[in-house]
Amino acid sequence: MTTTTQLDELLTAATEAGRTLPSPEETAVVHRRLVAEIRRRLPRAERAADAAPVRSREWYQHHKVIDAARDALEMEGEEPDLRVGPTTAAIRVGELARHLRKLRAYSVEGEVGS
């Protein structure tokens, strides 16, 4: 179960990776956590899209977030390659974090506030 504080800390760590350029090994831990959180939230986003009137503004907004997150997982969701440099690792983590921020609105069951 992820708390909102843990989610904030994860997103902060992803943002900081772009500034501090930790080793790919350190960034890989953040990468794995981001992928796991995105995968946990996608079903909730899909349910929200299913509940929205088809082709409504709300439906399109949900699908835009869902499709972008799926694309990010397809491009960046593999196990991190530890042979890449810290800049590349940080860019990948930053991209995943951007999508998780959008998926944050789709809280998962059992998520608690702190």
Coordinates of N, CA and C in Angstrom, one line a residue:
M1 N 0.9 -1.2 0.0 CA 0.0 0.0 0.0 C 0.9 1.2 0.0
T2 N 0.6 2.2 -0.9 CA 1.4 3.4 -1.0 C 0.6 4.5 -0.3
T3 N 1.3 5.3 0.5 CA 0.6 6.5 1.1 C 0.9 7.7 0.2
T4 N 0.1 8.7 0.4 CA 0.4 9.9 -0.5 C 1.8 10.5 -0.2
T5 N 2.2 10.3 1.1 CA 3.6 10.8 1.4 C 4.6 10.0 0.7
Q6 N 4.5 8.7 0.6 CA 5.4 7.9 -0.1 C 5.4 8.2 -1.6
L7 N 4.2 8.5 -2.1 CA 4.1 8.9 -3.5 C 4.8 10.2 -3.8
D8 N 4.6 11.2 -2.9 CA 5.3 12.4 -3.0 C 6.8 12.2 -2.9
E9 N 7.3 11.4 -2.0 CA 8.7 11.1 -1.9 C 9.3 10.4 -3.2
L10 N 8.5 9.5 -3.8 CA 8.9 8.9 -5.0 C 9.0 9.9 -6.1
L11 N 8.0 10.8 -6.3 CA 8.1 11.8 -7.3 C 9.2 12.8 -7.1
T12 N 9.5 13.1 -5.8 CA 10.6 14.0 -5.5 C 11.9 13.3 -5.9
A13 N 12.1 12.0 -5.6 CA 13.3 11.3 -5.9 C 13.5 11.3 -7.4
A14 N 12.4 11.1 -8.2 CA 12.5 11.1 -9.6 C 13.0 12.5 -10.1
T15 N 12.4 13.5 -9.6 CA 12.8 14.9 -10.0 C 14.2 15.2 -9.6
E16 N 14.6 14.8 -8.4 CA 16.0 15.0 -8.0 C 17.0 14.3 -8.8
A17 N 16.6 13.1 -9.3 CA 17.6 12.3 -10.2 C 18.0 13.2 -11.4
G18 N 17.2 14.0 -11.9 CA 17.5 14.9 -13.0 C 18.5 16.0 -12.6
R19 N 18.5 16.3 -11.3 CA 19.5 17.4 -10.8 C 20.8 16.8 -10.3
T20 N 20.7 15.7 -9.6 CA 21.9 15.1 -8.9 C 22.6 14.0 -9.7
L21 N 21.9 13.4 -10.7 CA 22.4 12.4 -11.5 C 23.1 11.2 -10.7
P22 N 22.2 10.6 -9.8 CA 22.8 9.4 -9.1 C 23.2 8.3 -10.0
S23 N 23.8 7.3 -9.5 CA 24.3 6.2 -10.3 C 23.1 5.5 -10.9
P24 N 23.3 4.8 -12.1 CA 22.2 4.1 -12.6 C 21.6 3.0 -11.7
E25 N 22.4 2.5 -10.8 CA 21.9 1.5 -9.8 C 20.9 2.2 -8.9
E26 N 21.2 3.4 -8.4 CA 20.3 4.1 -7.5 C 19.1 4.5 -8.3
T27 N 19.2 5.0 -9.5 CA 18.1 5.4 -10.3 C 17.2 4.2 -10.6
A28 N 17.8 3.0 -10.8 CA 17.0 1.8 -11.1 C 16.0 1.5 -10.0
V29 N 16.3 1.8 -8.8 CA 15.3 1.5 -7.7 C 14.1 2.5 -7.9
V30 N 14.4 3.7 -8.1 CA 13.3 4.7 -8.4 C 12.5 4.3 -9.6
H31 N 13.2 3.9 -10.6 CA 12.5 3.4 -11.9 C 11.6 2.3 -11.6
R32 N 12.0 1.3 -10.9 CA 11.1 0.1 -10.6 C 9.9 0.6 -9.8
R33 N 10.1 1.4 -8.8 CA 8.9 1.9 -8.0 C 8.0 2.7 -8.9
L34 N 8.5 3.5 -9.8 CA 7.6 4.3 -10.7 C 6.8 3.4 -11.6
V35 N 7.4 2.4 -12.2 CA 6.7 1.5 -13.0 C 5.6 0.7 -12.3
A36 N 6.0 0.3 -11.0 CA 5.0 -0.4 -10.2 C 3.8 0.5 -9.9
E37 N 4.0 1.7 -9.6 CA 2.9 2.7 -9.3 C 2.1 3.0 -10.5
I38 N 2.7 3.1 -11.6 CA 1.9 3.4 -12.9 C 1.0 2.2 -13.2
R39 N 1.6 1.0 -13.0 CA 0.8 -0.2 -13.3 C -0.3 -0.4 -12.3
R40 N -0.1 0.0 -11.1 CA -1.2 0.0 -10.1 C -2.3 0.9 -10.4
R41 N -2.0 2.1 -10.9 CA -3.0 3.1 -11.2 C -3.7 3.0 -12.5
L42 N -3.1 2.3 -13.5 CA -3.8 2.2 -14.8 C -5.2 1.6 -14.7
P43 N -5.4 0.5 -14.0 CA -6.7 -0.1 -14.0 C -7.8 0.9 -13.4
R44 N -7.4 1.7 -12.5 CA -8.4 2.7 -11.9 C -8.7 3.7 -13.0
A45 N -7.7 4.2 -13.8 CA -7.9 5.1 -14.9 C -8.8 4.5 -15.9
E46 N -8.5 3.2 -16.2 CA -9.4 2.5 -17.2 C -10.8 2.4 -16.8
R47 N -11.0 2.1 -15.5 CA -12.4 2.1 -15.0 C -13.1 3.4 -15.1
A48 N -12.3 4.5 -14.8 CA -12.9 5.9 -14.9 C -13.3 6.1 -16.4
A49 N -12.4 5.7 -17.3 CA -12.7 5.9 -18.7 C -14.0 5.1 -19.1
D50 N -14.1 3.9 -18.6 CA -15.2 3.1 -18.9 C -16.5 3.7 -18.4
A51 N -16.4 4.4 -17.3 CA -17.6 5.0 -16.6 C -18.0 6.3 -17.3
A52 N -17.1 6.9 -18.1 CA -17.4 8.2 -18.7 C -18.2 7.9 -20.0
P53 N -19.1 8.8 -20.3 CA -19.8 8.7 -21.6 C -18.9 8.6 -22.8
V54 N -19.1 7.6 -23.6 CA -18.1 7.4 -24.8 C -18.1 8.7 -25.6
R55 N -16.8 9.0 -25.9 CA -16.5 10.2 -26.8 C -16.8 11.5 -26.1
S56 N -17.0 11.5 -24.8 CA -17.2 12.8 -24.1 C -15.8 13.4 -23.9
R57 N -15.8 14.6 -23.5 CA -14.5 15.3 -23.1 C -13.8 14.5 -22.0
E58 N -14.6 14.1 -21.0 CA -14.0 13.3 -19.9 C -13.4 12.0 -20.4
W59 N -14.1 11.3 -21.3 CA -13.7 10.0 -21.8 C -12.3 10.2 -22.5
Y60 N -12.3 11.3 -23.4 CA -11.0 11.6 -24.1 C -9.9 11.9 -23.1
Q61 N -10.2 12.7 -22.1 CA -9.2 13.1 -21.1 C -8.6 11.8 -20.4
H62 N -9.4 10.9 -20.0 CA -9.0 9.7 -19.4 C -8.1 8.9 -20.4
H63 N -8.6 8.8 -21.6 CA -7.8 8.0 -22.6 C -6.5 8.6 -22.9
K64 N -6.4 9.9 -22.9 CA -5.2 10.6 -23.2 C -4.1 10.2 -22.1
V65 N -4.5 10.2 -20.9 CA -3.6 9.8 -19.8 C -3.3 8.4 -19.9
I66 N -4.3 7.5 -20.1 CA -4.0 6.1 -20.2 C -3.1 5.7 -21.3
D67 N -3.4 6.3 -22.5 CA -2.5 5.9 -23.7 C -1.1 6.4 -23.5
A68 N -0.9 7.6 -22.9 CA 0.4 8.1 -22.7 C 1.2 7.3 -21.7
A69 N 0.5 6.9 -20.6 CA 1.1 6.0 -19.6 C 1.5 4.7 -20.2
R70 N 0.6 4.1 -21.0 CA 1.0 2.8 -21.6 C 2.2 2.9 -22.5
D71 N 2.2 4.0 -23.3 CA 3.3 4.3 -24.2 C 4.6 4.4 -23.4
A72 N 4.5 5.1 -22.3 CA 5.7 5.3 -21.4 C 6.2 3.9 -20.9
L73 N 5.3 3.1 -20.5 CA 5.6 1.8 -20.0 C 6.3 1.0 -21.1
E74 N 5.7 1.1 -22.3 CA 6.3 0.3 -23.4 C 7.7 0.8 -23.7
M75 N 7.9 2.1 -23.7 CA 9.2 2.7 -24.0 C 10.2 2.6 -22.8
E76 N 9.8 2.8 -21.6 CA 10.7 2.9 -20.5 C 10.4 1.9 -19.4
G77 N 9.4 1.1 -19.5 CA 9.0 0.2 -18.4 C 9.8 -1.1 -18.3
E78 N 10.7 -1.3 -19.2 CA 11.6 -2.5 -19.0 C 12.5 -2.4 -17.8
E79 N 13.0 -3.4 -17.4 CA 14.0 -3.4 -16.3 C 15.1 -2.4 -16.8
P80 N 15.5 -1.5 -15.9 CA 16.5 -0.5 -16.2 C 17.8 -1.1 -16.6
D81 N 18.4 -0.6 -17.7 CA 19.7 -1.0 -18.1 C 20.8 -0.3 -17.3
L82 N 21.5 -1.0 -16.5 CA 22.5 -0.4 -15.6 C 23.7 0.0 -16.4
R83 N 23.8 -0.3 -17.7 CA 25.0 0.1 -18.4 C 24.8 1.6 -19.0
V84 N 23.6 2.1 -18.9 CA 23.4 3.5 -19.4 C 24.1 4.5 -18.4
G85 N 24.3 5.6 -18.8 CA 24.9 6.7 -18.0 C 23.9 7.3 -17.1
P86 N 24.3 8.0 -16.1 CA 23.4 8.6 -15.1 C 22.4 9.6 -15.8
T87 N 22.8 10.3 -16.8 CA 21.9 11.3 -17.5 C 20.8 10.5 -18.2
T88 N 21.1 9.5 -18.9 CA 20.0 8.7 -19.6 C 19.1 8.1 -18.6
A89 N 19.6 7.5 -17.5 CA 18.8 6.9 -16.4 C 17.9 8.0 -15.8
A90 N 18.4 9.2 -15.6 CA 17.6 10.2 -15.0 C 16.5 10.7 -15.9
I91 N 16.8 10.7 -17.2 CA 15.8 11.1 -18.2 C 14.6 10.1 -18.2
R92 N 15.0 8.9 -18.2 CA 13.9 7.8 -18.2 C 13.1 7.9 -16.9
V93 N 13.7 8.1 -15.8 CA 12.9 8.2 -14.6 C 12.0 9.5 -14.6
G94 N 12.6 10.5 -15.1 CA 11.8 11.8 -15.2 C 10.5 11.6 -16.1
E95 N 10.7 10.8 -17.2 CA 9.6 10.6 -18.1 C 8.5 9.8 -17.4
L96 N 8.9 8.7 -16.7 CA 7.9 7.9 -16.0 C 7.2 8.7 -14.9
A97 N 8.0 9.6 -14.2 CA 7.4 10.4 -13.2 C 6.4 11.4 -13.7
R98 N 6.6 11.9 -14.9 CA 5.6 12.8 -15.5 C 4.3 12.1 -15.7
H99 N 4.3 10.8 -16.1 CA 3.1 10.1 -16.3 C 2.4 9.7 -15.0
L100 N 3.2 9.4 -14.0 CA 2.7 9.1 -12.7 C 2.0 10.3 -12.1
R101 N 2.5 11.5 -12.3 CA 1.9 12.7 -11.8 C 0.5 12.8 -12.4
K102 N 0.3 12.5 -13.6 CA -1.0 12.5 -14.3 C -1.9 11.4 -13.7
L103 N -1.4 10.3 -13.4 CA -2.1 9.2 -12.9 C -2.4 9.3 -11.4
R104 N -1.8 10.2 -10.8 CA -2.0 10.4 -9.4 C -3.5 10.7 -9.0
A105 N -4.2 11.3 -9.9 CA -5.6 11.5 -9.7 C -6.4 10.2 -9.5
Y106 N -5.9 9.1 -10.0 CA -6.6 7.9 -9.9 C -6.0 7.1 -8.8
S107 N -6.5 7.4 -7.6 CA -6.0 6.7 -6.4 C -6.4 5.3 -6.4
V108 N -5.5 4.5 -5.8 CA -5.8 3.0 -5.8 C -6.5 2.7 -4.5
E109 N -7.2 1.5 -4.5 CA -7.9 1.1 -3.4 C -6.9 0.9 -2.2
G110 N -7.3 1.3 -1.1 CA -6.4 1.2 0.1 C -5.4 2.3 0.3
E111 N -5.3 3.2 -0.6 CA -4.3 4.3 -0.5 C -4.7 5.2 0.7
V112 N -3.7 5.5 1.4 CA -4.0 6.3 2.6 C -3.3 7.7 2.5
G113 N -3.8 8.6 3.2 CA -3.3 10.0 3.1 C -1.9 10.3 3.6
S114 N -1.4 9.5 4.5 CA 0.0 9.8 5.0 C 0.7 8.6 5.4

